[in-house]
Every structure is written in C-alpha cells, then in structure tokens.
Short mmCIF file of N, CA and C in Angstrom, two decimals:
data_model
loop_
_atom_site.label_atom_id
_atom_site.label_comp_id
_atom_site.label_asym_id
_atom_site.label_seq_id
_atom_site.Cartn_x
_atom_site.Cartn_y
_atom_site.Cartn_z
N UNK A 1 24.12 76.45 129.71
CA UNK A 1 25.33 76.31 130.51
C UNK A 1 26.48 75.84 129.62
N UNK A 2 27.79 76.47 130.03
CA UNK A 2 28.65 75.55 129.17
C UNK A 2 29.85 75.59 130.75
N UNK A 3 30.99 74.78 129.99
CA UNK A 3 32.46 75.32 131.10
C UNK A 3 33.12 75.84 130.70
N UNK A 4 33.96 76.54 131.84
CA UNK A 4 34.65 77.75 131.57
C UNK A 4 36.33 76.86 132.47
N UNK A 5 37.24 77.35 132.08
CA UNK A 5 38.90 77.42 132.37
C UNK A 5 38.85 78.71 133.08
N UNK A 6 39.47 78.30 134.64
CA UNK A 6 39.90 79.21 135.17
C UNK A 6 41.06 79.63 135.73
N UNK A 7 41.56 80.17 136.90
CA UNK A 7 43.71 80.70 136.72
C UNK A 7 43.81 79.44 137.27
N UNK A 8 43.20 79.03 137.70
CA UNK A 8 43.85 77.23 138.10
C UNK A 8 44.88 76.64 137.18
N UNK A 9 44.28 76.86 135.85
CA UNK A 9 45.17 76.37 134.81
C UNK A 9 46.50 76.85 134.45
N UNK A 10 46.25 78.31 134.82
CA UNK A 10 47.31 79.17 134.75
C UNK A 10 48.84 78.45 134.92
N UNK A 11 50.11 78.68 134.42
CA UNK A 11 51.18 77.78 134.96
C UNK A 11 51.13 76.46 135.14
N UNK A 12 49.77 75.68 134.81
CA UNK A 12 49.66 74.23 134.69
C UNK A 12 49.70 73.95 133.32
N UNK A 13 48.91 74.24 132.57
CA UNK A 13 48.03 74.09 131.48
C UNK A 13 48.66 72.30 131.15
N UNK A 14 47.89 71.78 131.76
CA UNK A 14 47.55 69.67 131.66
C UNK A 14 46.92 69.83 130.91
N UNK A 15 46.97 68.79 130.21
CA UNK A 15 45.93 68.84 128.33
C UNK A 15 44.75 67.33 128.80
N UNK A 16 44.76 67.07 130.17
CA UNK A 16 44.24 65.87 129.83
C UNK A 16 42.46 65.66 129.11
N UNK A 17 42.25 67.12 129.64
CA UNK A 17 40.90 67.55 129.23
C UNK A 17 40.76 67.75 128.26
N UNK A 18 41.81 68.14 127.14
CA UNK A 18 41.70 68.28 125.83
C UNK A 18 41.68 66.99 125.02
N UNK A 19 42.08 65.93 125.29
CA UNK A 19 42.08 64.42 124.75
C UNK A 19 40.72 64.11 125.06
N UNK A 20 39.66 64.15 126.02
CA UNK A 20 38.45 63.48 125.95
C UNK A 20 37.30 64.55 125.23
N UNK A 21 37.16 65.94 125.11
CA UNK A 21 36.93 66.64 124.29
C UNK A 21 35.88 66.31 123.25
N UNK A 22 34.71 66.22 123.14
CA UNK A 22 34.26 65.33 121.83
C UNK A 22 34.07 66.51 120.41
N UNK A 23 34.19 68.05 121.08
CA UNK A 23 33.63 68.57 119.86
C UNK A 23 35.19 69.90 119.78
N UNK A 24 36.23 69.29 120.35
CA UNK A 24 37.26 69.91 120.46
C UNK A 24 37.19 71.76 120.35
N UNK A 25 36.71 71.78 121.44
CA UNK A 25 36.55 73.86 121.98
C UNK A 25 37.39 73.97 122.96
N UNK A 26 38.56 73.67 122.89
CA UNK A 26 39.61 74.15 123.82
C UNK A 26 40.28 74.90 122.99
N UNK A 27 41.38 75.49 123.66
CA UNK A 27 42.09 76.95 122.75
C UNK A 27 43.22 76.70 123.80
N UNK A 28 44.40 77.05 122.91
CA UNK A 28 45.87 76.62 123.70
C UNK A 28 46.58 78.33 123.72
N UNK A 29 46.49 78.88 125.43
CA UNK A 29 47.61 80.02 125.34
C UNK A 29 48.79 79.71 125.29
N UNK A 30 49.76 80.81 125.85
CA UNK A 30 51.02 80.52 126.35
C UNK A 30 51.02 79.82 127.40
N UNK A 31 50.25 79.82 128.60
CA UNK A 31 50.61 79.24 129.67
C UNK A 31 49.12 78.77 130.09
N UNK A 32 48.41 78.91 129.53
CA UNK A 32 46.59 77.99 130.20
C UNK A 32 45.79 77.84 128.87
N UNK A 33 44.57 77.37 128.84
CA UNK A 33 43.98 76.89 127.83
C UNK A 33 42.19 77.60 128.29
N UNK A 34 41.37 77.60 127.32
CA UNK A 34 39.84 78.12 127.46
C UNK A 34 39.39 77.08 126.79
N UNK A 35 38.31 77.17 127.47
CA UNK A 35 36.83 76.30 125.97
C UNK A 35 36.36 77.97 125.41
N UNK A 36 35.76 77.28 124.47
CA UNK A 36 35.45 78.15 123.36
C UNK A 36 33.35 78.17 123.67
N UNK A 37 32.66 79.10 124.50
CA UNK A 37 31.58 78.64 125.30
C UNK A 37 30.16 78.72 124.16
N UNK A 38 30.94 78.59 123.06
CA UNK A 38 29.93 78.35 121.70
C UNK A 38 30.12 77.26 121.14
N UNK A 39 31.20 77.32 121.43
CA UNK A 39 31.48 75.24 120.82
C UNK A 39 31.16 74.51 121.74
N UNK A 40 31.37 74.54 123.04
CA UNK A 40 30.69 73.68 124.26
C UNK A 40 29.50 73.18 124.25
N UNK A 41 29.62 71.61 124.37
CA UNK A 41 28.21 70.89 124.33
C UNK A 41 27.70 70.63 125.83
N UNK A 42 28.63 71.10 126.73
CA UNK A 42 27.91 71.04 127.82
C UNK A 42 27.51 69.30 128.34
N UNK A 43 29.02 68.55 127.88
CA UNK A 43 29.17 67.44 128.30
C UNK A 43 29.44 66.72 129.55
N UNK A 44 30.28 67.99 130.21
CA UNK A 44 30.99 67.86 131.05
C UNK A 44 31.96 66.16 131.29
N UNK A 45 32.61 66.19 130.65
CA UNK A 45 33.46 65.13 130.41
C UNK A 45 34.98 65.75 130.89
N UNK A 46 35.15 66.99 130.27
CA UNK A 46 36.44 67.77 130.45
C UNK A 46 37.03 68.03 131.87
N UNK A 47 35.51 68.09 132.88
CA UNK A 47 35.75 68.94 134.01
C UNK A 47 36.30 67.80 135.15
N UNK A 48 36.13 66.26 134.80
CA UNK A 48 37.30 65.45 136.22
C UNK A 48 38.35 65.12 135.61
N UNK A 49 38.62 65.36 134.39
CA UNK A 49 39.78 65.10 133.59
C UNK A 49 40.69 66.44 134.36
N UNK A 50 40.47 67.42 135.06
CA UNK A 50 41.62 68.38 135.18
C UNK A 50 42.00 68.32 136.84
N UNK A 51 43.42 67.67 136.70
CA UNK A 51 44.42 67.66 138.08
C UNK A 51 44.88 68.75 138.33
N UNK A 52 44.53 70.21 138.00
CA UNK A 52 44.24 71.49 139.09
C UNK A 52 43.05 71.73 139.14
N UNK A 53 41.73 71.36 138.84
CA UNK A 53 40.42 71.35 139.18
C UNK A 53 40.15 72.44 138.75
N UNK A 54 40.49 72.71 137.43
CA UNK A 54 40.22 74.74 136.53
C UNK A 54 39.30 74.72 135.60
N UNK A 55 38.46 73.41 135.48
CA UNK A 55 37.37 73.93 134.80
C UNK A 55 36.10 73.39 135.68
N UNK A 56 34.89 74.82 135.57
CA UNK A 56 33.94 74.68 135.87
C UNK A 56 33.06 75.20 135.08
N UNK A 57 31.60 74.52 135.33
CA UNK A 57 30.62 75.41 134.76
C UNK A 57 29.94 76.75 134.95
N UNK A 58 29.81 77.54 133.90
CA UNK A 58 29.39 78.31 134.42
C UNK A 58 28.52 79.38 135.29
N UNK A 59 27.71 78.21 135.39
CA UNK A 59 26.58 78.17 136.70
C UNK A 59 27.27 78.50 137.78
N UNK A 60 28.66 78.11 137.99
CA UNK A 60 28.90 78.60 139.50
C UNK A 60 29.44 80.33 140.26
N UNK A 61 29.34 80.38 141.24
CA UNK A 61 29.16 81.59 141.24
C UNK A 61 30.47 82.25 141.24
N UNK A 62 31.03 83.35 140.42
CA UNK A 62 31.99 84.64 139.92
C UNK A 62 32.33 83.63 138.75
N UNK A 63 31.87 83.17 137.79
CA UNK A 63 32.34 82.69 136.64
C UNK A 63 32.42 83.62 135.16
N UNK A 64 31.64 84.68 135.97
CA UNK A 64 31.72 85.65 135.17
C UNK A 64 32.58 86.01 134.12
N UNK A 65 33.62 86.55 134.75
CA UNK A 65 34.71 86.85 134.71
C UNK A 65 35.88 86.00 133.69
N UNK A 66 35.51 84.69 134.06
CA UNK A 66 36.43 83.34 133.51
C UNK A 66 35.65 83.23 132.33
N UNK A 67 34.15 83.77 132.04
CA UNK A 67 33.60 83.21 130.90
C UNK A 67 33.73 83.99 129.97
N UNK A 68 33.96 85.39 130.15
CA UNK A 68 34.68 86.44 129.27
C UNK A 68 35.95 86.20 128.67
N UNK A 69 36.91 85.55 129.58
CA UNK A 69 37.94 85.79 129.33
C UNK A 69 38.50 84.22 128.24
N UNK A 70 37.58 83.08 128.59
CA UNK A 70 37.50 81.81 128.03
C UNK A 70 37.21 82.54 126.67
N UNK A 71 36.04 83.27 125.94
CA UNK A 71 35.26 83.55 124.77
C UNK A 71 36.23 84.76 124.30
N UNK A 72 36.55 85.89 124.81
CA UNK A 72 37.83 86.44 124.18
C UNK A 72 39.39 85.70 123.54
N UNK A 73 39.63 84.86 124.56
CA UNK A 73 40.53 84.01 124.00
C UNK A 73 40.57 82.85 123.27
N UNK A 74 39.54 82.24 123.38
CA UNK A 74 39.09 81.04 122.30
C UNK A 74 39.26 81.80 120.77
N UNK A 75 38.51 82.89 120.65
CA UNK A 75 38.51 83.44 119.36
C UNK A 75 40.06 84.01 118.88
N UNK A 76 40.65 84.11 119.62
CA UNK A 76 42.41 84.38 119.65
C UNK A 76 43.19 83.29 119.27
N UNK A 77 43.16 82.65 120.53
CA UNK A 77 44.48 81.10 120.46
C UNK A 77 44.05 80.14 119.45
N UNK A 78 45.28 79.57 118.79
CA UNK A 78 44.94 78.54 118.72
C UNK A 78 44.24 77.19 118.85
N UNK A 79 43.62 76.28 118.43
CA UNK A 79 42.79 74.64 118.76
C UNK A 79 43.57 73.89 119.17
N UNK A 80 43.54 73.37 120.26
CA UNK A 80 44.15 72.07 120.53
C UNK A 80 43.39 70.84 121.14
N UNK A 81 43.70 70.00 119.92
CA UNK A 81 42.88 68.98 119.80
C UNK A 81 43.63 67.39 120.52
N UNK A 82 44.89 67.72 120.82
CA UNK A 82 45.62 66.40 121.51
C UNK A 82 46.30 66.68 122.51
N UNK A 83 46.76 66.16 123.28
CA UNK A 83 47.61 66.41 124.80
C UNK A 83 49.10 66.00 124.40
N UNK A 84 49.55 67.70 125.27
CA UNK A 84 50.74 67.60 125.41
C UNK A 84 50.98 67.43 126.71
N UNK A 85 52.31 67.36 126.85
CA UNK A 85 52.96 67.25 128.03
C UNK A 85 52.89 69.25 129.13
N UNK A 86 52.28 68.61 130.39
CA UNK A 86 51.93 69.97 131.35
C UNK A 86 53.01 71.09 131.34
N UNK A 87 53.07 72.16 131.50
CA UNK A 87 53.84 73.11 131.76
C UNK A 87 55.25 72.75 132.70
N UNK A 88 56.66 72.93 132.98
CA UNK A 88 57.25 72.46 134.00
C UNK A 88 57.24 72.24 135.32
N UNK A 89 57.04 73.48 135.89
CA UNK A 89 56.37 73.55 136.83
C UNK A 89 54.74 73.34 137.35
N UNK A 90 53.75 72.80 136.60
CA UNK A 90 52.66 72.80 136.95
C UNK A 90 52.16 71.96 138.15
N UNK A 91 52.84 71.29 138.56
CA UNK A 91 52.28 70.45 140.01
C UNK A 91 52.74 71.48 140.82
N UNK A 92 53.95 72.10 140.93
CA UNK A 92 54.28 72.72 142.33
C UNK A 92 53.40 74.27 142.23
N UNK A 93 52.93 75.03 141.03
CA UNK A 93 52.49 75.74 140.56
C UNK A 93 50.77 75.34 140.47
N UNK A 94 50.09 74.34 140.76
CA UNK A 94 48.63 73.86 140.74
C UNK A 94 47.78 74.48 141.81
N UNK A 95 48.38 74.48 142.67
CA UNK A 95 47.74 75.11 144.13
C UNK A 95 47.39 76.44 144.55
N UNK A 96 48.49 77.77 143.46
CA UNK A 96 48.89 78.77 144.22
C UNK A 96 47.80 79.49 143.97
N UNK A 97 48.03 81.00 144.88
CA UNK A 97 46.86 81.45 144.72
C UNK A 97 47.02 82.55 143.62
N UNK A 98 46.06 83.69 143.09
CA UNK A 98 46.34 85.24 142.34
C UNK A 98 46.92 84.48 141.41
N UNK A 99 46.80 83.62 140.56
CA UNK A 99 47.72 83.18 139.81
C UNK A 99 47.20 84.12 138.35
N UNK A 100 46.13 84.38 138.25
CA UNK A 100 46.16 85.55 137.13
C UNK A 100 46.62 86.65 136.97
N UNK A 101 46.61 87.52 138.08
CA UNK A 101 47.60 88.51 138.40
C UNK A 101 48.64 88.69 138.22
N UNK A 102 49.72 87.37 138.70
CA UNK A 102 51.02 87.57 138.54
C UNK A 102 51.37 86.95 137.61
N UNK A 103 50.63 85.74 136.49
CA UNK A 103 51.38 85.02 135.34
C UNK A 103 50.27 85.18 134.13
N UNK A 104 48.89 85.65 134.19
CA UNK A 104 48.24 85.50 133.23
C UNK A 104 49.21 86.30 131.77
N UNK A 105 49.08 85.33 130.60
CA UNK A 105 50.05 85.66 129.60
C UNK A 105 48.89 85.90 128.01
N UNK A 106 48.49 86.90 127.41
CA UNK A 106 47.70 86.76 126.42
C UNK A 106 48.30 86.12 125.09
N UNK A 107 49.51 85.67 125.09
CA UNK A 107 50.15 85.12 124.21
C UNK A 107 49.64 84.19 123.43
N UNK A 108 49.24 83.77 122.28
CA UNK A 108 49.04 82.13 121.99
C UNK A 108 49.96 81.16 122.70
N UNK A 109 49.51 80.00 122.70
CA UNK A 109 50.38 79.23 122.51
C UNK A 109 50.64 78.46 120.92
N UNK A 110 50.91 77.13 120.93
CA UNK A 110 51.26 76.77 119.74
C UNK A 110 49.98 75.49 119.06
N UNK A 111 49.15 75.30 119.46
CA UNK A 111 47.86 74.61 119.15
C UNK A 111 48.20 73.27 118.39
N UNK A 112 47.82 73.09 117.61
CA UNK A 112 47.73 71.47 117.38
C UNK A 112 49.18 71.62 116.15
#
C-alpha cells in the first residue's frame, strides 16, 4: 500500500503534508502535488496533515486512476521538501467538485 494525492488538491495545493514527510516523496505541480508511490513508506503521517482531505491510500476504492497519475508525475515535477504558503484561492476552491477536468495543469511547479 502506499498514498496517493487526489483533485482535492487541485487549486489548493497546502504543503502541510509535505513538512511531516519523513522520506520526502512528494512532487510539486503547478497547481497540486503527488507522492512518488515508490518512495512511500506507507506511514501515513501525510494523510491528517491535509485540510482538503486529498490524500488517500491506495487501498481505497477508484484510486486507480490517482495512483497513475501520482507515479507519472512524481517522475516529472519537481521535490518538495518544505511548506509553502497554499494556492490563493485554495479554501474557497477545497470543496469543489470535477476539479481535474476543469484545472488539472501538467506543468511543474517550482520544488524546493
């Protein structure tokens, strides 16, 4: 098992999960973040650290999908190993729904 980042993060991307991190497998896009599900120790430390509730393990069911897209982009983005400050909008933006659809961005972001 490891966890996976899902569009929850999308338009949020909160780093608070990236500060407790012990073997640092997060990956920073433009606008959301992945674990990297080969570096994952399967701590689960990361997963109450996130105030849009976007990471889960992948035991749960359609994670499919999120665990592809976590392991394609880990090997892409950038590491980010410290917390920044959330996206602007990410509280009013935490809730919505299709949020991959209409904002998913394959961009990097800017990593550590």
């Amino acid at each position: 098992m490891t966890y996976v980042v899902n569009e929850k993060c999308i338009k949020c991307k909160y780093t608070d999960c990236v500060e407790v991190c012990p073997v640092d497998c997060f990956y920073e896009g433009e606008n959301m973040l992945v674990i990297h599900p080969d570096e994952c120790i399967d701590c689960g430390v990361c997963e109450p650290e996130c105030p849009a509730d976007a990471i889960k393990p992948d035991t749960e069911p359609d994670m499919e999908k999120w665990m592809e897209l976590n392991r394609q982009y880990a090997d892409a983005w950038p590491n980010i190993t410290a917390k920044k400050a959330a996206l602007p909008d990410a509280d009013a933006a935490k809730d919505e729904p299709n949020k991959f659809e209409k904002y998913f961005s394959p961009n990097p972001g800017s990593g550590d």
